[in-house]
Amino acid sequence: MSKAAKGPAKRGRKDNDSDAGTDDPGTVGTFETLRDEAEHFVHVKLYEKAIESFTKALDMKPDDKTCLVIRSKCYLMLGNAEKALADAEAALSQDDDGKKDIRALNMKAEALYQKGDFENALVFYHRGNKLRPELQEFRLGIQKCEESIDNSIGDPAAVHLEAKGDLSSFYKQNENLQNKKKQQKGYTKVNQPKKEEKKERQRPQDSSKSKTTKELLGQLYQDKEFLEKLFDSLSNNGNKTDDFIKGRACDGLEYLNSRSDFWRQQKPMYARMRDQKKAGGKGSAGNQGGDGMKYVLAKLEEIDEAQAEGRYQDSLDKCKLTIKRVEKMPEESLKNKPSVLANLYSAMGNAYLEQGKYTQALDWHNKDLDLAKENHLDEAESRALDNLGRTHAKMGQYQEAVDIWKCKLPQSKTPLESTWLYHEIGRCYLELGNNKEAKEYGEKSLTSAQEADDAGWQLHARVLIAQSEVKCEELEAASDSFTLALELAEQQNDKAAQNAIKKALQDVNDKIVERDGQGDSEEDQQKTSEETKDSDHEKGDSEKEDRESPKGHDHKKEGKGHKENA
């Protein structure tokens, strides 16, 4: 039922009831399950888990563009621009017919922008805007790239070239041009200039103040100080080893300086300080709760890592210890204490859910929900409702899952989130036997998927509608819905889904033929029965006439008497 489950056996529905209507989940449902699971992790912002599931799905189907594009987005959210760019380019390489995938084009532009390659990012934003001018993402991308370029090079009108400084290189270029012209006129060979001695590299200087650089680099500032001390400690005696080390230290310093410049251009310091004040001063130098926050972040990272590796009992133990310590912390030292506790409660519930301890999972997810409502934490409330719905679905309590997900519907912020919610509610209704409601929510899921321009979810919604129509015995409508789903699967080049849908479509068509054949047989039987009744009626009339005819009766008697006399 839930896309967060790892494998077909952990979904909140029967194992052999996949979205494509297949009877073999091992061969058909595995890819779809992994992709749905990864999309759910993206929805709840668990990007590392989403990458893991997308990678498993791509091992089965390496050319799936949807998986490549969304995994690229996950890499971007984690700050890995190189891998995001590789996935986006791999998705774009699948466009054999010349039509560029808009999503992949946007991801490539975003990855280039995050790498600091603003000029190339601007090129791809313009390409996307030319193909789909109605999309806001490309217009915003063009705007932010132009602003970043202006911040990097400054206003062109303010640049004035002056003839001062060391202009010897320009004079040498003029002399070389004159010598070439003389050489072309005559046959005299011009003496080649002597090779200049290799200049020693100087330590790169930072363009901003040390305090600003420290704020921008964060923990990397210690590495910068180390490289500067290492560079200054090495002598200039021409030793090859020292020169090599100084070169590498110089490379590292240049990289850190370029990163600090990029971060300063992307978001100026005044904007960072403003955000820190809004968040309660979490990043300020005078924050007294810095140590407590570092401890909490480190523990949350350990808990996430333990759950990602399947060590759920270990994560439970870490959660319990962390909750005890956080509850004792004063609010002055931990500004966002309710949010931290809500995250820990959610992690406890997820660990119990994976262990199959559904009662404990419900308890902790309800605590997460209560705390979120008390402190007006909208994201935490949405997450808790999502987890409660998944837990009830796992327990087979489909009506409870429906009620909870309906409470979450008004909080849906994107069409893609609404698509997933409508689909899961429809699947629950299908399990409950409320086939008309299942069809209704399948149609709502389809509408939201079309609004989000997500072909994968359009396929899921079509299949759900078709399955509901089969249950409602609307076989002709189910045949049409499966046909449309098959077209979507062919467009996505999803062979597994195509085979499953073809089989389901054949079953529906066989049922239609069988039903029509039974109808013809019943009509023939009814016609034969009527003909038999007419024949019996005619026979009865004939016998009645014979009995009522006196002449015929006397003639037979008279003939019999003559025969006896003879």
Coordinates of C-alpha atoms in Angstrom, one line a residue:
M1 CA 0.0 0.0 0.0
S2 CA 2.7 2.4 0.9
K3 CA 5.4 3.4 -1.4
A4 CA 7.8 3.6 1.5
A5 CA 7.8 -0.2 1.9
K6 CA 10.9 -2.1 0.7
G7 CA 9.5 -4.8 -1.6
P8 CA 6.2 -6.1 -2.7
A9 CA 5.6 -8.1 0.4
K10 CA 5.7 -4.9 2.6
R11 CA 3.0 -3.0 0.7
G12 CA -0.3 -2.4 2.3
R13 CA -2.2 -4.6 -0.2
K14 CA -2.0 -8.1 -1.4
D15 CA 1.3 -9.2 -2.9
N16 CA -0.2 -10.2 -6.2
D17 CA -2.2 -7.0 -6.6
S18 CA 0.2 -4.6 -8.1
D19 CA -0.7 -1.4 -9.8
A20 CA -0.4 -3.0 -13.2
G21 CA -2.7 -5.9 -12.3
T22 CA 0.0 -8.6 -12.6
D23 CA -0.1 -12.0 -11.1
D24 CA 3.7 -12.2 -10.8
P25 CA 5.1 -9.5 -8.5
G26 CA 8.6 -10.9 -8.7
T27 CA 9.0 -10.1 -12.3
V28 CA 6.6 -7.3 -12.9
G29 CA 5.9 -5.5 -9.6
T30 CA 9.5 -5.1 -8.4
F31 CA 10.5 -2.2 -10.5
E32 CA 7.2 -0.4 -10.0
T33 CA 7.5 -0.9 -6.3
L34 CA 11.0 0.4 -6.0
R35 CA 10.1 3.5 -8.1
D36 CA 7.0 4.2 -6.0
E37 CA 9.0 3.7 -2.8
A38 CA 11.7 6.1 -4.0
E39 CA 9.0 8.7 -5.0
H40 CA 7.5 8.4 -1.5
F41 CA 10.9 9.0 0.1
V42 CA 11.3 12.2 -2.1
H43 CA 7.9 13.3 -0.9
V44 CA 8.9 13.0 2.8
K45 CA 12.3 14.5 2.0
L46 CA 14.4 11.4 2.8
Y47 CA 16.7 11.9 -0.2
E48 CA 19.4 9.4 0.7
K49 CA 16.8 6.6 0.9
A50 CA 15.2 7.8 -2.3
I51 CA 18.6 7.6 -4.1
E52 CA 19.1 4.1 -2.8
S53 CA 15.7 2.9 -4.1
F54 CA 16.1 4.7 -7.4
T55 CA 19.5 3.1 -7.8
K56 CA 18.0 -0.4 -7.3
A57 CA 15.3 0.4 -9.8
L58 CA 17.8 1.6 -12.3
D59 CA 19.8 -1.6 -11.9
M60 CA 16.7 -3.3 -13.3
K61 CA 15.9 -0.7 -15.9
P62 CA 18.9 1.6 -16.6
D63 CA 17.2 3.7 -19.3
D64 CA 14.2 4.9 -17.2
K65 CA 14.1 8.7 -17.6
T66 CA 11.8 9.3 -14.7
C67 CA 14.1 7.6 -12.2
L68 CA 17.2 9.4 -13.6
V69 CA 15.5 12.8 -13.4
I70 CA 14.2 12.4 -9.9
R71 CA 17.4 10.9 -8.6
S72 CA 19.2 13.9 -10.2
K73 CA 16.9 16.2 -8.1
C74 CA 17.8 14.2 -5.0
Y75 CA 21.5 14.6 -5.6
L76 CA 20.9 18.4 -6.0
M77 CA 19.1 18.5 -2.6
L78 CA 22.1 16.8 -1.0
G79 CA 24.5 19.2 -2.7
N80 CA 26.1 16.6 -5.0
A81 CA 26.0 18.7 -8.3
E82 CA 28.4 16.3 -10.2
K83 CA 26.2 13.3 -9.9
A84 CA 23.0 15.3 -10.5
L85 CA 24.5 16.6 -13.7
A86 CA 25.5 13.0 -14.8
D87 CA 21.9 11.8 -14.2
A88 CA 20.4 14.7 -16.1
E89 CA 22.7 14.2 -19.1
A90 CA 21.9 10.4 -19.1
A91 CA 18.2 11.2 -19.2
L92 CA 18.7 13.7 -22.0
S93 CA 20.7 11.1 -24.0
Q94 CA 17.6 8.9 -24.1
D95 CA 15.8 11.4 -26.3
D96 CA 16.3 9.7 -29.7
D97 CA 13.5 11.5 -31.5
G98 CA 15.0 14.9 -30.9
K99 CA 12.4 15.9 -28.3
K100 CA 14.2 17.1 -25.2
D101 CA 12.8 16.0 -21.8
I102 CA 11.8 19.2 -20.0
R103 CA 12.4 17.8 -16.6
A104 CA 15.9 16.6 -17.5
L105 CA 16.7 19.9 -19.1
N106 CA 15.7 21.8 -16.0
M107 CA 17.8 19.4 -13.8
K108 CA 20.9 19.9 -16.0
A109 CA 20.5 23.7 -15.7
E110 CA 20.1 23.5 -11.9
A111 CA 23.1 21.3 -11.6
L112 CA 25.3 23.6 -13.7
Y113 CA 24.0 26.6 -11.6
Q114 CA 24.9 24.8 -8.3
K115 CA 28.4 24.0 -9.7
G116 CA 28.8 27.8 -10.3
D117 CA 28.8 27.5 -14.1
F118 CA 26.3 30.3 -14.5
E119 CA 26.9 30.9 -18.2
N120 CA 26.2 27.4 -19.3
A121 CA 23.3 27.1 -16.8
L122 CA 21.8 30.3 -18.4
V123 CA 22.1 28.6 -21.9
F124 CA 20.1 25.6 -20.8
Y125 CA 17.5 27.7 -19.0
H126 CA 17.0 29.7 -22.2
R127 CA 16.6 26.4 -24.1
G128 CA 13.9 25.2 -21.7
N129 CA 12.2 28.5 -21.8
K130 CA 12.1 28.4 -25.6
L131 CA 10.5 25.0 -25.5
R132 CA 8.1 25.6 -22.6
P133 CA 7.7 29.4 -22.1
E134 CA 4.7 28.9 -19.7
L135 CA 6.8 27.2 -17.0
Q136 CA 8.0 29.4 -14.2
E137 CA 11.1 27.4 -13.4
F138 CA 13.0 28.4 -16.5
R139 CA 12.0 32.1 -16.1
L140 CA 13.3 32.1 -12.5
G141 CA 16.4 30.3 -13.6
I142 CA 17.2 32.9 -16.2
Q143 CA 16.7 35.6 -13.7
K144 CA 18.9 34.1 -11.0
C145 CA 21.7 33.2 -13.5
E146 CA 21.8 36.8 -14.8
E147 CA 21.9 38.1 -11.2
S148 CA 24.7 35.7 -10.3
I149 CA 26.7 36.7 -13.3
D150 CA 26.3 40.4 -12.5
N151 CA 27.4 39.8 -8.9
S152 CA 30.5 38.0 -10.2
I153 CA 31.7 40.5 -12.8
G154 CA 29.9 43.6 -11.5
D155 CA 28.1 46.2 -13.6
P156 CA 29.7 46.5 -17.0
A157 CA 29.0 50.3 -17.1
A158 CA 31.2 50.8 -14.0
V159 CA 34.3 49.2 -15.6
H160 CA 36.7 51.8 -17.1
L161 CA 40.0 50.5 -18.7
E162 CA 43.1 52.6 -17.9
A163 CA 46.6 52.4 -19.3
K164 CA 48.5 51.9 -16.1
G165 CA 50.2 49.0 -14.3
D166 CA 52.5 46.4 -15.9
L167 CA 51.8 46.6 -19.6
S168 CA 55.0 44.8 -20.7
S169 CA 53.1 41.8 -22.0
F170 CA 51.2 44.0 -24.4
Y171 CA 54.5 45.6 -25.6
K172 CA 56.0 42.1 -26.2
Q173 CA 53.0 41.1 -28.2
N174 CA 53.5 44.2 -30.4
E175 CA 57.2 43.4 -30.9
N176 CA 56.4 39.8 -31.9
L177 CA 53.9 41.0 -34.5
Q178 CA 56.5 43.4 -35.9
N179 CA 59.2 40.7 -36.1
K180 CA 56.8 38.4 -37.9
K181 CA 56.0 41.0 -40.5
K182 CA 59.8 41.6 -41.0
Q183 CA 60.3 37.8 -41.3
Q184 CA 57.6 37.6 -44.0
K185 CA 59.3 40.3 -46.1
G186 CA 62.9 38.9 -46.0
Y187 CA 64.7 35.6 -45.4
T188 CA 66.6 36.6 -42.3
K189 CA 65.8 34.5 -39.3
V190 CA 64.8 36.4 -36.2
N191 CA 66.5 35.3 -33.0
Q192 CA 64.1 33.5 -30.7
P193 CA 63.6 35.1 -27.3
K194 CA 65.0 33.4 -24.3
K195 CA 62.6 31.4 -22.2
E196 CA 61.5 33.2 -19.1
E197 CA 62.2 31.7 -15.8
K198 CA 59.3 29.9 -14.1
K199 CA 57.6 32.2 -11.7
E200 CA 57.0 31.0 -8.2
R201 CA 53.3 30.8 -7.2
Q202 CA 52.2 33.1 -4.5
R203 CA 49.7 32.3 -1.8
P204 CA 46.2 33.1 -2.9
Q205 CA 44.6 36.1 -1.1
D206 CA 41.0 36.2 -0.1
S207 CA 39.0 39.1 -1.4
S208 CA 36.7 39.4 1.6
K209 CA 37.3 39.9 5.3
S210 CA 38.3 36.9 7.5
K211 CA 35.1 37.1 9.6
T212 CA 32.9 37.0 6.4
T213 CA 35.0 34.1 5.0
K214 CA 34.7 32.2 8.3
E215 CA 30.9 32.6 8.2
L216 CA 30.7 31.4 4.6
L217 CA 33.1 28.4 4.9
G218 CA 32.0 27.2 8.3
Q219 CA 34.0 24.1 9.2
L220 CA 36.1 24.4 6.1
Y221 CA 37.7 27.6 7.5
Q222 CA 39.9 25.5 9.7
D223 CA 41.2 23.7 6.6
K224 CA 41.9 27.1 5.0
E225 CA 43.9 28.2 8.0
F226 CA 45.9 24.9 8.0
L227 CA 46.7 25.3 4.3
E228 CA 47.9 28.9 4.8
K229 CA 50.2 27.8 7.6
L230 CA 51.5 24.9 5.6
F231 CA 52.2 27.2 2.6
D232 CA 54.0 29.7 4.7
S233 CA 56.1 27.1 6.6
L234 CA 57.7 25.7 3.4
S235 CA 60.9 27.3 2.3
N236 CA 61.8 28.6 -1.2
N237 CA 64.9 26.6 -1.6
G238 CA 63.9 25.0 -4.9
N239 CA 63.3 21.6 -3.3
K240 CA 60.9 19.6 -5.6
T241 CA 59.0 18.0 -2.7
D242 CA 58.4 21.4 -1.1
D243 CA 57.4 22.9 -4.4
F244 CA 54.9 20.1 -5.0
I245 CA 53.4 20.4 -1.6
K246 CA 53.1 24.2 -2.0
G247 CA 51.4 23.7 -5.3
R248 CA 48.8 21.4 -3.8
A249 CA 48.3 23.8 -0.9
C250 CA 47.9 26.7 -3.4
D251 CA 45.3 24.7 -5.3
G252 CA 43.3 24.0 -2.2
L253 CA 43.4 27.7 -1.2
E254 CA 42.2 28.8 -4.6
Y255 CA 39.4 26.3 -4.5
L256 CA 38.2 27.5 -1.0
N257 CA 38.4 31.1 -2.1
S258 CA 36.3 30.4 -5.2
R259 CA 33.8 28.5 -3.1
S260 CA 33.5 31.4 -0.6
D261 CA 33.1 33.8 -3.5
F262 CA 30.4 31.7 -5.0
W263 CA 28.4 31.3 -1.8
R264 CA 28.7 35.1 -1.1
Q265 CA 27.3 35.8 -4.6
Q266 CA 24.6 33.2 -4.4
K267 CA 23.3 34.5 -1.0
P268 CA 24.9 37.6 0.5
M269 CA 25.8 37.7 4.2
Y270 CA 23.0 40.1 5.1
A271 CA 20.5 37.6 3.8
R272 CA 22.1 34.8 5.8
M273 CA 22.1 36.8 9.0
R274 CA 18.4 37.7 8.4
D275 CA 17.5 34.0 7.9
Q276 CA 19.5 33.2 11.1
K277 CA 17.5 35.7 13.1
K278 CA 14.2 34.3 11.7
A279 CA 15.3 30.8 12.7
G280 CA 16.1 31.9 16.2
G281 CA 19.8 32.8 15.7
K282 CA 20.9 29.2 15.1
G283 CA 24.0 30.2 13.2
S284 CA 25.2 33.3 15.1
A285 CA 28.4 33.4 16.9
G286 CA 26.8 34.3 20.2
N287 CA 24.5 31.3 20.2
Q288 CA 24.7 29.7 23.6
G289 CA 23.1 26.5 22.5
G290 CA 25.6 25.7 19.8
D291 CA 27.0 22.6 21.6
G292 CA 23.5 21.3 22.3
M293 CA 22.5 21.8 18.7
K294 CA 25.7 20.1 17.4
Y295 CA 24.9 17.1 19.7
V296 CA 21.3 16.8 18.4
L297 CA 22.3 17.1 14.7
A298 CA 25.0 14.4 15.2
K299 CA 22.6 12.1 16.9
L300 CA 19.9 12.6 14.2
E301 CA 22.5 11.8 11.6
E302 CA 23.4 8.6 13.4
I303 CA 19.8 7.6 13.7
D304 CA 19.1 8.2 10.0
E305 CA 22.2 6.2 9.1
A306 CA 21.2 3.3 11.3
Q307 CA 17.7 3.1 9.8
A308 CA 19.1 3.4 6.2
E309 CA 21.3 0.4 7.0
G310 CA 18.4 -1.6 8.5
R311 CA 19.7 -1.4 12.1
Y312 CA 16.3 -0.5 13.5
Q313 CA 16.9 -1.7 17.1
D314 CA 20.1 0.3 17.2
S315 CA 18.2 3.4 15.9
L316 CA 15.6 2.8 18.6
D317 CA 18.3 2.8 21.3
K318 CA 19.8 6.0 20.0
C319 CA 16.4 7.7 19.8
K320 CA 15.6 6.8 23.5
L321 CA 18.9 8.2 24.8
T322 CA 18.6 11.3 22.7
I323 CA 15.0 12.0 23.7
K324 CA 16.0 11.8 27.4
R325 CA 18.8 14.3 26.9
V326 CA 16.7 16.7 24.7
E327 CA 13.8 16.7 27.2
K328 CA 16.2 17.9 29.9
M329 CA 17.7 20.7 27.8
P330 CA 16.3 24.2 28.5
E331 CA 14.6 26.0 25.6
E332 CA 17.2 28.8 25.8
S333 CA 19.9 26.3 24.7
L334 CA 17.8 24.6 22.1
K335 CA 15.5 27.1 20.3
N336 CA 13.7 24.5 18.1
K337 CA 13.2 21.9 20.8
P338 CA 9.6 20.9 19.8
S339 CA 10.7 20.3 16.2
V340 CA 13.7 18.2 17.4
L341 CA 11.4 16.1 19.6
A342 CA 8.9 15.7 16.8
N343 CA 11.7 14.3 14.5
L344 CA 12.8 11.9 17.2
Y345 CA 9.2 10.7 17.8
S346 CA 8.8 10.2 14.0
A347 CA 12.0 8.2 13.9
M348 CA 10.9 6.0 16.7
G349 CA 7.6 5.3 15.0
N350 CA 9.3 4.4 11.7
A351 CA 11.7 2.0 13.4
Y352 CA 8.8 0.2 15.1
L353 CA 6.9 0.1 11.8
E354 CA 9.8 -1.6 10.0
Q355 CA 10.0 -4.1 12.8
G356 CA 6.3 -4.9 12.4
K357 CA 5.4 -3.6 15.9
Y358 CA 2.4 -1.6 14.6
T359 CA 0.9 -0.7 18.0
Q360 CA 4.1 1.0 19.2
A361 CA 4.5 2.7 15.8
L362 CA 1.0 4.2 16.2
D363 CA 1.8 5.4 19.7
W364 CA 4.9 7.3 18.6
H365 CA 3.4 8.7 15.4
N366 CA 0.4 10.0 17.5
K367 CA 2.9 11.7 19.8
D368 CA 4.5 13.3 16.8
L369 CA 1.1 14.5 15.6
D370 CA 0.1 15.9 19.0
L371 CA 3.3 17.8 19.4
A372 CA 3.1 19.2 15.9
K373 CA -0.4 20.5 16.5
E374 CA 0.5 22.1 19.9
N375 CA 3.4 24.0 18.4
H376 CA 1.9 24.7 15.0
L377 CA 4.6 22.7 13.1
D378 CA 2.9 22.3 9.7
E379 CA 5.6 20.1 8.1
A380 CA 5.7 17.8 11.1
E381 CA 1.9 17.5 11.2
S382 CA 1.8 16.5 7.5
R383 CA 4.6 14.0 8.1
A384 CA 2.8 12.5 11.1
L385 CA -0.4 12.1 9.2
D386 CA 1.4 10.4 6.4
N387 CA 3.1 7.9 8.7
L388 CA -0.1 7.2 10.6
G389 CA -1.9 6.4 7.3
R390 CA 0.9 4.1 6.2
T391 CA 0.8 2.3 9.6
H392 CA -3.0 1.7 9.5
A393 CA -2.7 0.5 5.9
K394 CA 0.0 -2.0 6.9
M395 CA -2.3 -3.3 9.6
G396 CA -5.1 -3.7 7.1
Q397 CA -7.1 -1.0 8.7
Y398 CA -7.9 0.7 5.4
Q399 CA -10.8 2.8 6.6
E400 CA -8.7 4.4 9.3
A401 CA -6.0 5.0 6.7
V402 CA -8.5 6.7 4.5
D403 CA -9.8 9.0 7.3
I404 CA -6.3 10.1 8.1
W405 CA -5.2 10.7 4.6
K406 CA -8.3 12.7 4.0
C407 CA -7.2 15.0 6.9
K408 CA -3.9 15.4 5.1
L409 CA -5.4 16.4 1.8
P410 CA -6.0 20.1 2.6
Q411 CA -2.3 20.3 3.6
S412 CA -1.2 19.1 0.2
K413 CA 1.1 21.8 -1.4
T414 CA 1.8 20.3 -4.9
P415 CA -0.2 18.4 -7.5
L416 CA 2.2 15.6 -7.2
E417 CA 1.5 15.2 -3.5
S418 CA -2.2 15.3 -4.1
T419 CA -1.8 12.6 -6.8
W420 CA -0.1 10.2 -4.4
L421 CA -2.7 10.8 -1.7
Y422 CA -5.7 10.3 -4.0
H423 CA -4.1 7.1 -5.4
E424 CA -3.5 5.7 -1.9
I425 CA -7.1 6.5 -0.8
G426 CA -8.4 4.9 -3.9
R427 CA -6.3 1.7 -3.3
C428 CA -7.7 1.5 0.2
Y429 CA -11.3 1.8 -1.1
L430 CA -10.6 -0.9 -3.5
E431 CA -9.4 -3.2 -0.7
L432 CA -12.6 -2.3 1.2
G433 CA -14.8 -3.2 -1.7
N434 CA -16.0 0.4 -2.2
N435 CA -15.4 0.2 -5.9
K436 CA -17.2 3.3 -6.9
E437 CA -15.3 5.4 -4.4
A438 CA -12.1 3.8 -5.6
K439 CA -12.9 4.8 -9.2
E440 CA -13.7 8.3 -8.1
Y441 CA -10.4 8.8 -6.3
G442 CA -8.6 7.2 -9.2
E443 CA -10.0 9.9 -11.5
K444 CA -8.9 12.6 -9.0
S445 CA -5.4 11.1 -8.9
L446 CA -5.4 11.1 -12.7
T447 CA -6.4 14.8 -12.9
S448 CA -3.7 15.8 -10.4
A449 CA -1.1 13.7 -12.2
Q450 CA -2.0 15.5 -15.5
E451 CA -1.6 18.8 -13.7
A452 CA 1.8 17.8 -12.4
D453 CA 2.7 16.5 -15.9
D454 CA 3.9 13.2 -14.4
A455 CA 3.5 10.3 -16.8
G456 CA 4.3 7.6 -14.2
W457 CA 1.5 8.6 -11.9
Q458 CA -0.9 9.0 -14.8
L459 CA -0.2 5.3 -15.6
H460 CA -0.9 4.3 -11.9
A461 CA -4.1 6.3 -11.9
R462 CA -5.3 4.7 -15.1
V463 CA -4.7 1.2 -13.8
L464 CA -6.5 2.0 -10.6
I465 CA -9.5 3.3 -12.6
A466 CA -9.5 0.2 -14.7
Q467 CA -9.4 -2.2 -11.8
S468 CA -12.2 -0.3 -10.1
E469 CA -14.3 -0.6 -13.3
V470 CA -13.7 -4.4 -13.4
K471 CA -14.9 -4.7 -9.8
C472 CA -18.0 -2.6 -10.8
E473 CA -18.6 -5.0 -13.8
E474 CA -18.2 -2.1 -16.2
L475 CA -16.2 -4.2 -18.5
E476 CA -16.3 -2.0 -21.6
A477 CA -15.1 1.0 -19.6
A478 CA -12.4 -1.1 -18.0
S479 CA -11.2 -2.2 -21.4
D480 CA -11.0 1.4 -22.6
S481 CA -9.1 2.4 -19.4
F482 CA -6.6 -0.5 -19.7
T483 CA -6.1 0.5 -23.4
L484 CA -5.2 4.1 -22.4
A485 CA -2.9 2.7 -19.6
L486 CA -1.2 0.5 -22.2
E487 CA -0.5 3.5 -24.4
L488 CA 1.1 5.4 -21.4
A489 CA 3.2 2.3 -20.7
E490 CA 4.4 2.2 -24.3
Q491 CA 5.2 5.9 -24.2
Q492 CA 7.4 5.3 -21.1
N493 CA 8.9 2.1 -22.7
D494 CA 7.9 0.2 -19.6
K495 CA 8.0 -3.4 -20.8
A496 CA 7.0 -4.9 -17.5
A497 CA 3.9 -2.7 -17.2
Q498 CA 3.0 -3.4 -20.8
N499 CA 3.0 -7.2 -20.3
A500 CA 0.9 -6.9 -17.2
I501 CA -1.6 -4.5 -18.7
K502 CA -1.9 -6.7 -21.8
K503 CA -2.7 -9.7 -19.7
A504 CA -5.3 -7.8 -17.7
L505 CA -6.8 -6.4 -20.9
Q506 CA -7.1 -9.8 -22.4
D507 CA -8.9 -11.1 -19.3
V508 CA -11.4 -8.3 -19.5
N509 CA -12.0 -8.9 -23.2
D510 CA -12.5 -12.6 -22.5
K511 CA -15.1 -11.8 -19.9
I512 CA -16.9 -9.6 -22.3
V513 CA -17.0 -12.3 -25.0
E514 CA -18.1 -14.9 -22.4
R515 CA -20.9 -12.6 -21.1
D516 CA -22.1 -11.9 -24.7
G517 CA -22.0 -15.7 -25.5
Q518 CA -24.1 -16.5 -22.5
G519 CA -26.6 -13.8 -23.5
D520 CA -27.0 -15.4 -27.0
S521 CA -27.4 -18.8 -25.6
E522 CA -30.2 -17.7 -23.3
E523 CA -32.0 -16.0 -26.3
D524 CA -31.8 -19.2 -28.3
Q525 CA -33.2 -21.2 -25.5
Q526 CA -36.0 -18.8 -25.1
K527 CA -36.8 -18.9 -28.8
T528 CA -36.8 -22.7 -28.8
S529 CA -39.1 -22.8 -25.9
E530 CA -41.6 -20.5 -27.6
E531 CA -41.6 -22.6 -30.8
T532 CA -42.3 -25.8 -28.7
K533 CA -45.2 -24.2 -27.1
D534 CA -46.7 -23.1 -30.5
S535 CA -46.3 -26.7 -31.8
D536 CA -48.0 -28.2 -28.8
H537 CA -50.9 -25.7 -29.2
E538 CA -51.4 -26.6 -32.9
K539 CA -51.4 -30.4 -32.1
G540 CA -54.0 -29.9 -29.4
D541 CA -56.3 -28.0 -31.7
S542 CA -56.1 -30.8 -34.3
E543 CA -57.0 -33.5 -31.9
K544 CA -59.9 -31.4 -30.7
E545 CA -61.3 -31.1 -34.2
D546 CA -61.1 -34.9 -34.7
R547 CA -63.0 -35.6 -31.6
E548 CA -65.8 -33.1 -32.6
S549 CA -66.3 -34.5 -36.2
P550 CA -69.4 -37.0 -36.1
K551 CA -69.2 -38.0 -39.8
G552 CA -65.7 -39.1 -39.6
H553 CA -66.6 -41.2 -36.6
D554 CA -69.6 -43.0 -38.3
H555 CA -67.6 -43.6 -41.5
K556 CA -64.9 -45.4 -39.5
K557 CA -67.5 -47.6 -37.8
E558 CA -69.3 -48.4 -41.0
G559 CA -66.1 -49.4 -42.8
K560 CA -65.3 -51.7 -39.9
G561 CA -68.7 -53.4 -40.2
H562 CA -68.4 -54.0 -43.9
K563 CA -65.0 -55.6 -43.3
E564 CA -66.4 -57.9 -40.7
N565 CA -69.3 -59.0 -43.0
A566 CA -67.0 -59.8 -45.8

